[in-house]
Short mmCIF file of C-alpha atoms in Angstrom, two decimals:
data_model
loop_
_atom_site.label_atom_id
_atom_site.label_comp_id
_atom_site.label_asym_id
_atom_site.label_seq_id
_atom_site.Cartn_x
_atom_site.Cartn_y
_atom_site.Cartn_z
CA MET A 30 -0.02 0.03 0.03
CA SER A 31 2.87 2.40 0.77
CA LEU A 32 4.36 1.59 -2.60
CA HIS A 33 1.05 2.20 -4.35
CA LYS A 34 0.79 5.86 -2.48
CA ARG A 35 4.41 6.56 -3.33
CA THR A 36 3.88 5.53 -7.07
CA ILE A 37 0.78 7.93 -7.35
CA GLY A 38 2.14 10.88 -5.30
CA ASP A 39 5.30 11.02 -7.57
CA PRO A 40 5.28 13.78 -10.21
CA SER A 41 5.71 12.39 -13.98
CA PRO A 42 9.03 13.75 -15.02
CA ARG A 43 9.47 15.01 -18.54
CA THR A 44 11.11 12.92 -21.13
CA ALA A 45 14.38 13.98 -22.39
CA THR A 46 13.23 14.53 -25.67
CA GLY A 47 10.27 16.60 -24.56
CA ALA A 48 12.83 18.88 -22.54
CA ALA A 49 15.13 19.15 -25.50
CA GLN A 50 12.58 20.40 -27.68
CA GLY A 51 11.02 22.64 -25.02
CA GLY A 52 7.65 20.53 -25.03
CA THR A 53 5.61 20.04 -22.11
CA ALA A 54 4.46 16.39 -20.41
CA PRO A 55 0.94 15.46 -21.43
CA ASP A 56 -0.30 16.15 -17.74
CA GLU A 57 1.69 19.06 -17.05
CA PRO A 58 -0.34 22.28 -16.83
CA GLN A 59 0.87 25.47 -18.49
CA ASP A 60 1.21 28.48 -16.04
CA PRO A 61 -0.53 31.76 -17.23
CA ALA A 62 2.72 33.33 -18.54
CA ALA A 63 3.26 30.30 -20.62
CA ARG A 64 -0.02 30.45 -22.01
CA ARG A 65 0.14 33.82 -23.11
CA HIS A 66 3.56 33.16 -24.72
CA ALA A 67 2.18 30.22 -26.58
CA GLY A 68 -0.83 32.43 -27.85
CA ARG A 69 1.48 35.14 -29.00
CA VAL A 70 3.76 32.48 -30.92
CA LEU A 71 0.56 30.92 -32.54
CA ALA A 72 -0.47 34.32 -33.63
CA LEU A 73 2.67 35.31 -34.98
CA SER A 74 3.53 32.00 -36.95
CA SER A 75 0.01 32.08 -38.33
CA LEU A 76 0.45 35.50 -39.57
CA GLY A 77 3.57 34.28 -41.24
CA ALA A 78 1.66 31.52 -42.94
CA PHE A 79 -1.26 34.02 -43.84
CA VAL A 80 1.20 36.21 -46.04
CA VAL A 81 2.77 33.20 -47.63
CA PHE A 82 -0.61 31.39 -48.59
CA LEU A 83 -2.16 34.92 -49.67
CA ASP A 84 0.22 35.12 -52.29
CA THR A 85 -0.86 31.70 -54.09
CA THR A 86 -3.97 33.32 -54.90
CA ILE A 87 -3.87 37.08 -54.89
CA VAL A 88 -2.08 37.29 -58.15
CA ASN A 89 -4.77 35.33 -59.97
CA VAL A 90 -6.79 38.53 -60.89
CA ALA A 91 -3.82 40.78 -61.86
CA PHE A 92 -2.85 38.80 -65.05
CA GLU A 93 -4.62 41.09 -67.57
CA THR A 94 -3.68 44.21 -65.76
CA ILE A 95 0.31 43.14 -65.33
CA GLY A 96 0.24 41.86 -69.02
CA SER A 97 -0.81 45.59 -70.16
CA SER A 98 1.55 47.01 -68.16
CA PHE A 99 4.45 45.02 -69.49
CA HIS A 100 2.98 44.56 -72.80
CA THR A 101 3.43 40.71 -72.93
CA THR A 102 1.09 37.64 -73.29
CA ILE A 103 -0.90 35.74 -70.73
CA GLY A 104 1.12 32.63 -71.56
CA HIS A 105 4.26 34.31 -70.48
CA LEU A 106 2.55 35.72 -67.24
CA SER A 107 1.32 32.33 -66.38
CA TRP A 108 4.72 31.72 -64.92
CA VAL A 109 4.49 34.41 -62.40
CA LEU A 110 2.04 31.99 -60.79
CA ASN A 111 3.45 28.60 -61.92
CA ILE A 112 7.09 29.25 -60.79
CA TYR A 113 6.10 30.24 -57.31
CA SER A 114 4.08 27.35 -56.73
CA LEU A 115 6.52 24.99 -58.44
CA VAL A 116 9.54 26.45 -56.38
CA PHE A 117 7.50 26.47 -53.08
CA ALA A 118 6.39 22.70 -53.32
CA ALA A 119 9.85 21.47 -54.52
CA ALA A 120 11.70 23.33 -51.50
CA LEU A 121 9.42 22.11 -48.70
CA ILE A 122 10.87 19.23 -47.62
CA PRO A 123 14.70 20.30 -48.03
CA ALA A 124 13.53 23.58 -45.90
CA GLY A 125 11.98 21.61 -43.33
CA ARG A 126 15.45 19.54 -42.94
CA LEU A 127 17.37 22.57 -43.00
CA ALA A 128 15.21 24.18 -40.11
CA ASP A 129 15.77 20.82 -38.08
CA ARG A 130 19.51 21.18 -38.51
CA TYR A 131 20.17 24.87 -38.20
CA GLY A 132 17.28 26.09 -36.16
CA ARG A 133 13.66 26.61 -36.68
CA LYS A 134 13.55 30.19 -35.51
CA ARG A 135 16.41 31.09 -37.59
CA VAL A 136 15.22 29.60 -40.68
CA PHE A 137 11.73 31.15 -40.09
CA LEU A 138 13.17 34.48 -39.92
CA ILE A 139 15.48 34.26 -42.67
CA GLY A 140 12.27 32.96 -44.78
CA MET A 141 10.48 36.18 -43.72
CA THR A 142 13.09 38.38 -44.64
CA GLY A 143 13.80 37.03 -48.06
CA PHE A 144 9.95 36.68 -48.49
CA GLY A 145 9.39 40.34 -47.70
CA LEU A 146 12.46 41.47 -49.71
CA MET A 147 11.34 39.41 -53.09
CA SER A 148 7.78 40.74 -52.58
CA ALA A 149 9.13 44.43 -52.82
CA LEU A 150 11.26 43.42 -55.78
CA CYS A 151 8.05 41.91 -57.35
CA GLY A 152 6.26 45.25 -56.70
CA LEU A 153 8.99 47.25 -58.24
CA ALA A 154 9.70 44.96 -61.09
CA PRO A 155 10.81 46.92 -64.33
CA SER A 156 10.05 43.89 -66.58
CA ALA A 157 7.83 40.54 -66.76
CA THR A 158 11.33 38.61 -66.64
CA VAL A 159 12.35 40.34 -63.36
CA LEU A 160 8.90 39.75 -61.97
CA ILE A 161 8.91 35.92 -62.78
CA ILE A 162 12.53 35.59 -61.25
CA ALA A 163 11.66 37.41 -58.20
CA ARG A 164 8.46 35.25 -57.88
CA GLY A 165 10.58 32.00 -58.16
CA LEU A 166 12.85 33.56 -55.23
CA GLN A 167 9.84 34.38 -53.36
CA GLY A 168 8.53 30.87 -53.60
CA ALA A 169 11.87 29.40 -52.17
CA PHE A 170 11.66 31.84 -49.11
CA ALA A 171 8.03 30.74 -48.70
CA ALA A 172 9.12 27.24 -48.28
CA LEU A 173 11.53 27.92 -45.50
CA THR A 174 8.58 29.96 -43.82
CA ILE A 175 5.54 27.06 -43.80
CA PRO A 176 7.29 24.30 -42.05
CA THR A 177 9.08 26.34 -39.70
CA SER A 178 6.08 28.06 -38.64
CA LEU A 179 4.17 25.10 -37.57
CA ALA A 180 7.45 23.64 -36.09
CA LEU A 181 7.50 26.97 -33.71
CA ILE A 182 3.90 26.47 -32.45
CA LEU A 183 3.91 22.77 -31.41
CA PRO A 184 6.55 22.85 -28.46
CA GLU A 185 4.82 25.76 -26.85
CA PHE A 186 1.61 23.82 -26.32
CA PRO A 187 0.83 20.68 -24.34
CA PRO A 188 0.00 17.74 -26.50
CA SER A 189 -3.73 18.13 -25.49
CA ARG A 190 -3.87 21.71 -27.01
CA ARG A 191 -1.78 21.03 -30.22
CA PRO A 192 -4.74 19.85 -32.17
CA ALA A 193 -6.38 23.32 -31.44
CA ALA A 194 -3.36 25.25 -32.18
CA ILE A 195 -2.81 23.32 -35.70
CA GLY A 196 -6.46 23.93 -36.54
CA THR A 197 -6.08 27.82 -35.77
CA TRP A 198 -2.72 27.75 -38.02
CA GLY A 199 -4.39 26.02 -40.62
CA THR A 200 -7.60 28.23 -40.64
CA MET A 201 -5.20 31.39 -41.01
CA ALA A 202 -3.85 29.78 -44.13
CA ALA A 203 -6.97 28.64 -45.71
CA ALA A 204 -8.46 32.20 -45.03
CA ALA A 205 -5.66 33.90 -46.72
CA ALA A 206 -6.12 31.60 -49.90
CA ALA A 207 -9.80 32.46 -49.81
CA VAL A 208 -9.30 36.59 -49.13
CA GLY A 209 -6.59 36.61 -51.97
CA PRO A 210 -8.53 37.19 -55.09
CA THR A 211 -10.90 39.56 -53.36
CA LEU A 212 -8.16 41.67 -51.93
CA GLY A 213 -6.16 41.69 -55.04
CA ALA A 214 -9.14 43.20 -57.08
CA LEU A 215 -9.52 45.74 -54.56
CA LEU A 216 -5.83 46.73 -54.66
CA ILE A 217 -5.97 46.64 -58.22
CA GLU A 218 -9.16 48.90 -58.62
CA TYR A 219 -8.04 51.42 -56.10
CA ALA A 220 -4.34 51.53 -56.04
CA SER A 221 -2.01 49.40 -58.61
CA TRP A 222 -1.32 45.68 -59.15
CA ARG A 223 2.28 46.51 -57.80
CA TRP A 224 0.41 46.77 -54.34
CA ILE A 225 -0.69 43.10 -54.38
CA PHE A 226 3.07 42.38 -53.60
CA LEU A 227 4.07 45.56 -51.69
CA VAL A 228 1.20 44.67 -49.46
CA ASN A 229 3.36 41.77 -47.86
CA VAL A 230 6.34 44.10 -46.95
CA PRO A 231 4.92 45.56 -43.76
CA ILE A 232 3.50 42.42 -42.62
CA CYS A 233 6.77 40.70 -42.85
CA ALA A 234 8.61 43.55 -41.24
CA LEU A 235 6.28 42.99 -38.28
CA VAL A 236 6.71 39.50 -38.19
CA LEU A 237 10.50 39.91 -38.42
CA ILE A 238 10.64 42.45 -35.59
CA VAL A 239 8.29 40.70 -33.17
CA GLY A 240 9.85 37.12 -33.96
CA LEU A 241 13.19 38.23 -32.90
CA ARG A 242 12.33 39.03 -29.46
CA LEU A 243 9.16 36.34 -29.06
CA LEU A 244 10.11 33.23 -30.58
CA ARG A 245 12.42 30.68 -29.07
CA GLU A 246 15.12 28.58 -30.93
CA THR A 247 14.49 24.94 -31.30
CA ARG A 248 16.35 22.21 -33.52
CA GLU A 249 16.37 18.61 -33.84
CA GLN A 250 19.40 16.84 -32.10
CA GLY A 251 21.83 14.76 -34.57
CA ALA A 252 20.20 16.43 -37.75
CA ARG A 253 22.36 16.45 -40.67
CA GLY A 254 22.17 17.65 -44.26
CA ILE A 255 19.32 17.50 -46.62
CA PRO A 256 17.05 14.58 -47.73
CA ASP A 257 17.95 13.39 -51.32
CA PRO A 258 19.09 16.47 -52.98
CA LEU A 259 18.65 15.08 -56.42
CA GLY A 260 15.20 14.08 -55.66
CA ALA A 261 14.34 17.68 -54.64
CA VAL A 262 15.77 19.00 -57.90
CA LEU A 263 13.68 16.52 -59.80
CA ILE A 264 10.74 17.59 -58.09
CA ALA A 265 11.18 21.03 -59.33
CA VAL A 266 12.31 20.33 -62.68
CA ILE A 267 9.69 17.57 -63.86
CA PRO A 268 6.69 19.65 -63.13
CA ALA A 269 8.35 22.85 -64.60
CA ALA A 270 9.14 21.03 -67.86
CA LEU A 271 5.50 19.53 -67.96
CA SER A 272 4.12 23.20 -67.39
CA LEU A 273 6.57 24.72 -69.89
CA GLY A 274 5.10 22.23 -72.76
CA ILE A 275 1.45 22.99 -71.76
CA VAL A 276 1.99 26.62 -71.90
CA GLU A 277 4.22 26.93 -74.93
CA GLY A 278 2.81 23.94 -77.05
CA PRO A 279 0.15 26.07 -78.94
CA SER A 280 2.93 28.60 -80.15
CA TRP A 281 5.90 26.41 -80.33
CA GLY A 282 4.03 23.44 -81.98
CA TRP A 283 3.28 20.14 -80.41
CA THR A 284 5.85 18.28 -82.66
CA SER A 285 8.75 20.61 -82.05
CA PRO A 286 11.97 19.38 -80.14
CA GLY A 287 11.15 22.12 -77.41
#
């Protein structure tokens, strides 16, 4: 009986893994200060995800206006959307691995900084070619942001509250994709198509300034390298080649070597 009482009375220790990652044991309550900090991290990380996913749809309504500005074709401008999505998708897994090795906070803030700078370059682009190149780089920095924004949230919450935190993060991302076309149309109507990119800059600056002080650094112990570099390159090249064929096929000719 004494053994039974002693076993129940002993506090459950954190696992070594949970402590290393800054996590909380399943039955350990969070104090009010920790809850407030977790809420702020969730809000900041969700805002980072919001601005990235906003750019997946906000451009859709601007093709005609951008084409008129640069006197180019819709087929050429389709790469403004395609290259962002292709680079973003191809770089997600390597970006997550780099964050595990070098630190989630560091990679997240680098991603936000680069995304803001490339957004400014898109908004100030003097030609369609510069815009397309800037969009590709924007997609690469977006890939640094998304996996790290989620990874920064999880250690701040006990396991019982993580589903709600992930749901909030996902809702913000979905809301951004839904709001994008409407916001883009309003900016084009009352300002300029360039503002569909420039609107990202103050948001990224806010996330960067607050994140430097708020976020805690976490990384995976023993992480090395990136997974399958050749595979990551092929994931980008093969869909890009297929997209190129579909977009340029009518003008090049379907039987041409290109």
